[in-house]
Coordinates of C-alpha atoms and ligand atoms in Angstrom, one line a residue:
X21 CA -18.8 -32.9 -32.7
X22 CA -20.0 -31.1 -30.0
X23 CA -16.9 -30.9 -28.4
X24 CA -14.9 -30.6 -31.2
X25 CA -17.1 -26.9 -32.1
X26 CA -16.9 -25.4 -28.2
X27 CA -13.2 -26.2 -28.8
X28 CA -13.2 -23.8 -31.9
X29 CA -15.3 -21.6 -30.1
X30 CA -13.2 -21.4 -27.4
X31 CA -9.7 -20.4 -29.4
X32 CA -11.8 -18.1 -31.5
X33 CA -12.5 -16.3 -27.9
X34 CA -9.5 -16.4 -27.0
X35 CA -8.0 -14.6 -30.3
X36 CA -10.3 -12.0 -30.2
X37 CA -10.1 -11.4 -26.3
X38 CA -6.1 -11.2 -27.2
X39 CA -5.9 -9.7 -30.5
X40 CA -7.7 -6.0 -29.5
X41 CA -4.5 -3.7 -30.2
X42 CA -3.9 -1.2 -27.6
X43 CA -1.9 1.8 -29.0
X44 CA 0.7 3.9 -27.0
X45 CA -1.6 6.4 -27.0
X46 CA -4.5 5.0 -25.9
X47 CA -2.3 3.8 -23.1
X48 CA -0.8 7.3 -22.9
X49 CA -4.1 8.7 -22.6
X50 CA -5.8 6.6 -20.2
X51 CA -3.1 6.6 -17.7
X52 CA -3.2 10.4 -17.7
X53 CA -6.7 10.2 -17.0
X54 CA -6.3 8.3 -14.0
X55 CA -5.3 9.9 -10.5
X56 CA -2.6 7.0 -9.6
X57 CA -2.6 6.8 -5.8
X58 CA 0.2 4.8 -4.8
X59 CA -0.2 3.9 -0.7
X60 CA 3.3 2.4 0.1
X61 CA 6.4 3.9 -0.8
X62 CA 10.2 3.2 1.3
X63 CA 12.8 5.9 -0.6
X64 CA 12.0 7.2 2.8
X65 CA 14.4 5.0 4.7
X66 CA 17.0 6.3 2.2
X67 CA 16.1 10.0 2.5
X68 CA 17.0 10.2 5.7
X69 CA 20.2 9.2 5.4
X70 CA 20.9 12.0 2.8
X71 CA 19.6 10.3 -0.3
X72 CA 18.4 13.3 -2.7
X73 CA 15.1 12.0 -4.2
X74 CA 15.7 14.8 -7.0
X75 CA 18.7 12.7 -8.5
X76 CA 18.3 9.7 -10.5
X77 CA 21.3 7.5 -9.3
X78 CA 19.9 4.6 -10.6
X79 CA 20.6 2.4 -7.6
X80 CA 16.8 2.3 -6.2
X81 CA 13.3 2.1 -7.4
X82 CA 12.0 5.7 -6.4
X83 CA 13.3 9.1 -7.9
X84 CA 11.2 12.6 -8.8
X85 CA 11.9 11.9 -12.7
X86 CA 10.4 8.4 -12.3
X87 CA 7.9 9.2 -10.6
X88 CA 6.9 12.2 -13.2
X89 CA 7.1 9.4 -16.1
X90 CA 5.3 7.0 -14.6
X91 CA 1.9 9.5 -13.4
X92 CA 2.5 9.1 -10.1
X93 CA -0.8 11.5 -8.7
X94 CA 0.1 10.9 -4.9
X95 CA 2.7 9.2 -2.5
X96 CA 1.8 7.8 0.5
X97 CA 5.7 7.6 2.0
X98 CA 6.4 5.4 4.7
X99 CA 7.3 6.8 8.4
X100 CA 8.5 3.1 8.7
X101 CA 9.8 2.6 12.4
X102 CA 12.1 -1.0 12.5
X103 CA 10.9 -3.1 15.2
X104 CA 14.8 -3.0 16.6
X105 CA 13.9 0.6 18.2
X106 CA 11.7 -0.6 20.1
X107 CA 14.8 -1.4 22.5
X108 CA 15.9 1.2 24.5
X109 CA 12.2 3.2 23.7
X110 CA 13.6 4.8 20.7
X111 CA 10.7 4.3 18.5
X112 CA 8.8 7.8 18.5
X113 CA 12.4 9.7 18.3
X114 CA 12.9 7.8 15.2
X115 CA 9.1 8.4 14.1
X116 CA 9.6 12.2 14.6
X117 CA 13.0 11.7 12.0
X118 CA 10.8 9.6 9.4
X119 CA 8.3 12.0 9.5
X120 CA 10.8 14.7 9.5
X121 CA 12.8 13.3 6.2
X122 CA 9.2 13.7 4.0
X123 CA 7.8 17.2 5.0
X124 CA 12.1 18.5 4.5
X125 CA 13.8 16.3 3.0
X126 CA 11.0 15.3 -0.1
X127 CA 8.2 18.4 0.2
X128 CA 10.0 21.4 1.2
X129 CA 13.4 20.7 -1.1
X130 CA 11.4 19.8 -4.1
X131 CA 8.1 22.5 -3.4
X132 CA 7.5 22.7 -7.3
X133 CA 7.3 19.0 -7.5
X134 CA 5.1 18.2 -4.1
X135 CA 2.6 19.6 -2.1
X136 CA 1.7 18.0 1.3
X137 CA -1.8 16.4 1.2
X138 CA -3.7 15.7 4.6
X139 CA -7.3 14.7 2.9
X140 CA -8.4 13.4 -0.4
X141 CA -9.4 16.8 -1.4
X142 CA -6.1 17.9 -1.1
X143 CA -5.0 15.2 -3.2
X144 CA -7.2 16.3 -6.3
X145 CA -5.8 20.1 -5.5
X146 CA -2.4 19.0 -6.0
X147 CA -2.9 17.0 -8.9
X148 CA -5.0 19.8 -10.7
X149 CA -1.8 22.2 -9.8
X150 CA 0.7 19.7 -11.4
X151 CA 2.2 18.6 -8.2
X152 CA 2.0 15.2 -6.7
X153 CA 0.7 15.0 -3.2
X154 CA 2.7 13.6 -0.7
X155 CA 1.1 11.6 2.2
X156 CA 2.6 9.9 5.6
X157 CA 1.7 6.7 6.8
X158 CA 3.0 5.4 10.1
X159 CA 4.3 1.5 9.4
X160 CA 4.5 0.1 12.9
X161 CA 2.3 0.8 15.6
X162 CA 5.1 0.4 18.1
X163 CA 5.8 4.1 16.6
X164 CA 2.8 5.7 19.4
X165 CA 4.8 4.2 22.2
X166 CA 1.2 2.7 23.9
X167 CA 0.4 6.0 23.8
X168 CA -2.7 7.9 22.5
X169 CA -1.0 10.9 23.0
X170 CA 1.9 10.4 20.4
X171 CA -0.9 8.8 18.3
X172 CA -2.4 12.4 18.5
X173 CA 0.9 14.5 18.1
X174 CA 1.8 12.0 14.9
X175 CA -1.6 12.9 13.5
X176 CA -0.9 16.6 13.8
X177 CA 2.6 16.3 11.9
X178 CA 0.3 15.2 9.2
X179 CA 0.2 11.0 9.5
X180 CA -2.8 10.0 7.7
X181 CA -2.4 6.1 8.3
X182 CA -1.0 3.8 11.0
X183 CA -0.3 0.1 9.7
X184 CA -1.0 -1.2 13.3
X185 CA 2.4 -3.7 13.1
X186 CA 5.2 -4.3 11.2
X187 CA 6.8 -7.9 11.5
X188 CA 7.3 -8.1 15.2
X189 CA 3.9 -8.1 17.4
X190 CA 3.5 -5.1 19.7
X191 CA 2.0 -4.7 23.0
X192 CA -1.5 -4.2 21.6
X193 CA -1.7 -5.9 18.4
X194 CA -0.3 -9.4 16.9
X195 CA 1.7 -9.0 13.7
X196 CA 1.7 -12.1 10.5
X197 CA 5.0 -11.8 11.1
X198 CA 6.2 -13.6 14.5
X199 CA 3.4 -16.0 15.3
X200 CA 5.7 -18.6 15.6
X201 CA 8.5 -16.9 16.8
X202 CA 9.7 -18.3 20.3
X203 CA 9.4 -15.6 23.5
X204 CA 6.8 -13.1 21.8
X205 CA 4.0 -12.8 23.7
X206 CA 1.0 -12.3 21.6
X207 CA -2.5 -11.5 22.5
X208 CA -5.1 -13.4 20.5
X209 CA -5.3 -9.8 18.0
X210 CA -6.3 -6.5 19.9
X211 CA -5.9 -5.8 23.2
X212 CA -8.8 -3.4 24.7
X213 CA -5.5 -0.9 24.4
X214 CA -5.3 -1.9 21.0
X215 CA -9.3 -1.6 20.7
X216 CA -8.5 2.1 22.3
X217 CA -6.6 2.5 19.3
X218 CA -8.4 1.8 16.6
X219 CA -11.0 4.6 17.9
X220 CA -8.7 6.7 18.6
X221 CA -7.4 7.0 14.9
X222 CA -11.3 7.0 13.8
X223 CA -12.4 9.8 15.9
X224 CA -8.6 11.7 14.4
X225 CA -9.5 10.3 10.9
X226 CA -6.7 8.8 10.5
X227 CA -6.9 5.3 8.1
X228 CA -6.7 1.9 9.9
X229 CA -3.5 -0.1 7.9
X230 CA -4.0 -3.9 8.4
X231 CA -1.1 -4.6 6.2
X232 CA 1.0 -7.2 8.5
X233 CA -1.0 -7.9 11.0
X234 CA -2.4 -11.5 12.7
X235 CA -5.4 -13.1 10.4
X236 CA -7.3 -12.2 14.4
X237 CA -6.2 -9.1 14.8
X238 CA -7.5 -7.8 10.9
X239 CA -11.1 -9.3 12.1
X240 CA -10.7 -8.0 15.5
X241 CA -10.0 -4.6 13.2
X242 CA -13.2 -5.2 11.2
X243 CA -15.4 -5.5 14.2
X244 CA -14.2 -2.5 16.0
X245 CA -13.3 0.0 13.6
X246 CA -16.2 2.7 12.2
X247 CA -14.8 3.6 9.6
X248 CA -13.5 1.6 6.6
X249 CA -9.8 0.1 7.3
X250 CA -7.4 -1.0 4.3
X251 CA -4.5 -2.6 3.3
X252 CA -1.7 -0.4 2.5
X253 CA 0.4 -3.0 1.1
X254 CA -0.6 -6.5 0.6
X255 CA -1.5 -9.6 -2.3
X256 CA -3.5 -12.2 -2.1
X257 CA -2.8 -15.3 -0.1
X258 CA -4.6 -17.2 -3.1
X259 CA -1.7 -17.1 -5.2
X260 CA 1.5 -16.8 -2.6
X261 CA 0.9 -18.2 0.5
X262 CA 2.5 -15.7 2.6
X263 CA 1.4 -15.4 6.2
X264 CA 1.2 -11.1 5.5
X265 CA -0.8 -11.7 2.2
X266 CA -4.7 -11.7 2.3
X267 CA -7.1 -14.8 2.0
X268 CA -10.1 -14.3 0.0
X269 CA -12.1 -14.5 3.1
X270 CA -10.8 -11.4 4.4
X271 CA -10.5 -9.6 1.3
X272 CA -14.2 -10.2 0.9
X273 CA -15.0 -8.7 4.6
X274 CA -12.7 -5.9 4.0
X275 CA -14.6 -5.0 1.0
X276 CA -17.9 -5.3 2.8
X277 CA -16.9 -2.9 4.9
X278 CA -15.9 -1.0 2.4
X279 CA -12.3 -1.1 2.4
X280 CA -9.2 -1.8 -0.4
X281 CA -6.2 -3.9 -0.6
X282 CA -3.6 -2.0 -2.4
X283 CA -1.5 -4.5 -4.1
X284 CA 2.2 -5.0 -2.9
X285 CA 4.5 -5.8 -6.1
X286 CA 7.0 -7.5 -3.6
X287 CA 8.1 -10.7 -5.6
X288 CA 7.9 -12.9 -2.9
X289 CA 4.3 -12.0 -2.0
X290 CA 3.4 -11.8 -5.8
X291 CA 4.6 -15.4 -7.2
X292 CA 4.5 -18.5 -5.6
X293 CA 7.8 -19.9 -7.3
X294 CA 9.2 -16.8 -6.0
X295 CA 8.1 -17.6 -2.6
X296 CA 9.4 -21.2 -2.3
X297 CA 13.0 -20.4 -3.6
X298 CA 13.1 -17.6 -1.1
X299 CA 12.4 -20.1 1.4
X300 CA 14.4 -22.7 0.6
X301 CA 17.3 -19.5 0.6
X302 CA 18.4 -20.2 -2.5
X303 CA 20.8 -17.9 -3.8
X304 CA 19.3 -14.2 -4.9
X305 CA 20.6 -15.1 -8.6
X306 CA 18.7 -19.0 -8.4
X307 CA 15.0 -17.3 -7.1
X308 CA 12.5 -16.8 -10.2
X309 CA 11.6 -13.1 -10.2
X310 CA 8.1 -12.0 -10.6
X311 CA 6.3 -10.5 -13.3
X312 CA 4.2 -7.9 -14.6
X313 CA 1.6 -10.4 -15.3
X314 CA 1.6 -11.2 -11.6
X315 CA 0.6 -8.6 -10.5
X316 CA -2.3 -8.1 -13.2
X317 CA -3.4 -11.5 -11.6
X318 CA -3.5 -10.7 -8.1
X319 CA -5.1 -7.3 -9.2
X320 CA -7.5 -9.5 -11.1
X321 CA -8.0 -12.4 -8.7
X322 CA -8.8 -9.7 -6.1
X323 CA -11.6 -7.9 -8.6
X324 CA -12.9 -11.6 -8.9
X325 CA -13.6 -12.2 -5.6
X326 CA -14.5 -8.9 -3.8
X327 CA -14.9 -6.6 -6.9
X328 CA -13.7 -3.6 -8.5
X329 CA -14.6 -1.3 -6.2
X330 CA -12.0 -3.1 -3.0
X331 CA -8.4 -2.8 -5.4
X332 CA -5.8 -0.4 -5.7
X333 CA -2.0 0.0 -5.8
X334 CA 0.7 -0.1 -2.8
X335 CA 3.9 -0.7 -4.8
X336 CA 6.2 -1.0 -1.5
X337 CA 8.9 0.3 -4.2
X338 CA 12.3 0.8 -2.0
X339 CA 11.0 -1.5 1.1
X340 CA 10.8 -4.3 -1.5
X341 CA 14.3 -6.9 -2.5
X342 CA 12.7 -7.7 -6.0
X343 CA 10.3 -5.9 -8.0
X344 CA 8.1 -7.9 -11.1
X345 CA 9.9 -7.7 -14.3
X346 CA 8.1 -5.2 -16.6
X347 CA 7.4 -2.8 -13.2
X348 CA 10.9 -2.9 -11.9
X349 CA 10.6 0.9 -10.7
X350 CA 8.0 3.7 -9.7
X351 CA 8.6 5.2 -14.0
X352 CA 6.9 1.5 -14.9
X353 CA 3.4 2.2 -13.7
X354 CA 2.3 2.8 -17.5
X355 CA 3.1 -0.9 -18.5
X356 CA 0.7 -1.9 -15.9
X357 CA -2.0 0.2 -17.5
X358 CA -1.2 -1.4 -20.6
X359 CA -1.8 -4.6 -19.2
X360 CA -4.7 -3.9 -17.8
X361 CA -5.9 -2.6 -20.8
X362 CA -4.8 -6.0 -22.7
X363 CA -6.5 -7.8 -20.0
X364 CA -9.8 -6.1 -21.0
X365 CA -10.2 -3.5 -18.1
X366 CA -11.9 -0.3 -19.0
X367 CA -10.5 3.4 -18.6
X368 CA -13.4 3.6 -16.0
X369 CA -12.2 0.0 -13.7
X370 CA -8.6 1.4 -13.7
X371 CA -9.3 5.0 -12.8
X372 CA -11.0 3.1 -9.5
X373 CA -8.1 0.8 -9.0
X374 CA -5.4 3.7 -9.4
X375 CA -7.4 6.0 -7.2
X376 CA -10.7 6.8 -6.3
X377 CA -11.3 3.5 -4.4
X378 CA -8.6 4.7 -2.0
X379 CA -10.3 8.6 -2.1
X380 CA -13.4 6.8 -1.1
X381 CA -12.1 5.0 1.7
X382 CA -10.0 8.6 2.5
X383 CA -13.1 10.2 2.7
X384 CA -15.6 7.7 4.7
X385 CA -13.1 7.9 7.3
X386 CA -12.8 12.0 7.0
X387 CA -16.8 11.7 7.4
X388 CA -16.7 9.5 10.6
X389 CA -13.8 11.8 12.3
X390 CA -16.1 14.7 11.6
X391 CA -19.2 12.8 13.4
X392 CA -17.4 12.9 16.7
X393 CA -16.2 16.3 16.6
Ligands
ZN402 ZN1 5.6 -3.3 4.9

């Protein structure tokens, strides 16, 4: 009887929780309302080679249009260095291009469309003036060269992040991405170098990516680092086990210190099924796509654990293979605010998720830079 009542109970719950209609314009307005802050963006390893962001050729994920329709309030664009130039020391000449395709290629050919933002302050100017603010983050610490003094000269040009490795480990810092990879030598997380670094780019106040790197290096990160680090780009190991994606554990500790994972939509790091067929290298056309719903979870599962305050959004549109049905490009973002809405999130929860967690973490670390000056 008993059982029989919570089990009436429990679908009436579950048909009101579902049956709240969310109207275009609610959605509309909401998403308006928000400052979306999106931390991870690739079009940058197309701009370089000539690809107009103005023009919507339909081939990509990223384009000015889509990024008007979807209420995109700031880019962070990747200054994504390969790991390959790190052979023959080419990595800060190809730095200096990456940097060089945002502030001409994306800012200064499109100067009604974005404004260069080097603080979170100038991130609300430029969204009060229309424009959206474009940011550079440094993916691949192999970009300074082991050199403070390039760190330095990148910060200058404007980087406001460093994700301390891509895939391949570097001389100061282990990457996720090779730890089992034969002949790397890796070094247990930071090296005292590496140490150097990470105080380096607080004193600059420049954000401390842990996207990528060794589980070791993130804590070694955590302990070092005065200011808050985040994630640029990266889901939750809880729900695809990928070595790059977080475990609870450290999304907890990064939100202790006040940090935020921004949540990749990569497929592979979104849904498990995804993950397995991609490993098994089954043919692009045989691997299950994620969806939008996926990424609602790990955005949710994330909440759960570490709470609302340590989430927000780092597509990694154009450095991604596969992008969740229902967000398959940077003009989507207002489905995922209808999700959230369905998924009983307030206006309040998503304007922290789509922004000012990331401002707050922007400006702890423009408060510890200013300490040491
Ligand atoms: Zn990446």
């Amino acid at each position: 009887m008993l059982r029989s009542l919570l089990a009436v109970l429990a679908t009436l719950a579950l048909c009101c929780a579902q049956s709240r209609t969310i109207t275009d314009a609610e959605v509309e307005k909401v998403h308006r309302a928000a400052l979306l802050i999106d931390t991870h963006n690739d079009i940058t390893s197309r701009t370089v080679d000539g690809y107009d962001i103005g023009k919507n050729a339909g081939d990509g994920h990223t384009n000015l249009a889509g990024l008007r329709a979807g209420g995109v309030g700031a880019q962070f664009f990747a200054v994504y260095v390969a790991a390959g130039y790190v052979n023959g020391n080419r990595s800060a000449h190809r730095t200096l291009e990456m940097i060089d395709t945002v502030r001409h290629d994306i800012i200064d050919r499109y100067p009604n469309d974005f404004a260069l933002a080097l603080t979170a302050d100038d991130i609300e100017r430029a969204h009060r003036q229309g424009k959206i603010a474009a940011l550079l983050g440094i993916e691949g610490g192999h970009a300074i060269e082991d050199s403070l003094r390039l760190l330095r000269d990148y910060y200058l040009l404007g980087v406001r992040y460093m994700t301390l490795t891509h895939s391949n480990t570097n001389n100061w810092a282990d990457s996720s991405g090779d730890f089992d990879k034969p002949g790397v030598e890796h070094h247990n997380g930071l090296t005292d170098f590496g140490k150097q670094v990470v105080r380096e780019m607080n004193r600059l106040g420049m954000l401390v990516d842990i996207s990528h790197v060794a589980d070791k290096t993130f804590y070694d990160v955590l302990e070092v680092s005065t200011a808050p680090p985040f994630a640029s780009h990266s889901s939750a190991r809880a729900l695809a086990a990928a070595p790059r994606n977080m475990t609870d554990d450290m999304i907890v500790a990064l939100a202790k210190k006040g940090g935020v994972v921004q949540v990749n939509f990569s497929c592979g790091f979104l849904s498990q099924a995804t993950a397995d067929a991609e490993k098994a290298q089954k043919p692009r056309a045989e691997i299950p796509p994620a969806k939008l719903a996926d990424v609602v979870a790990h955005i949710d599962h994330m909440v759960k654990v570490a709470g609302i305050d340590a989430v927000g959004i780092g597509s990694d549109f154009d450095g991604i293979q596969c992008a969740p049905v229902g967000l398959e490009d940077v003009s989507k973002f207002p489905k995922l605010t209808r999700a959230l809405l369905e998924k009983g999130y307030s206006a309040a929860d998503i304007r922290k998720i789509y922004g000012v967690n990331l401002l707050r973490v922007m400006r702890s670390a423009e408060a510890e830079a200013k300490k040491s000056r």
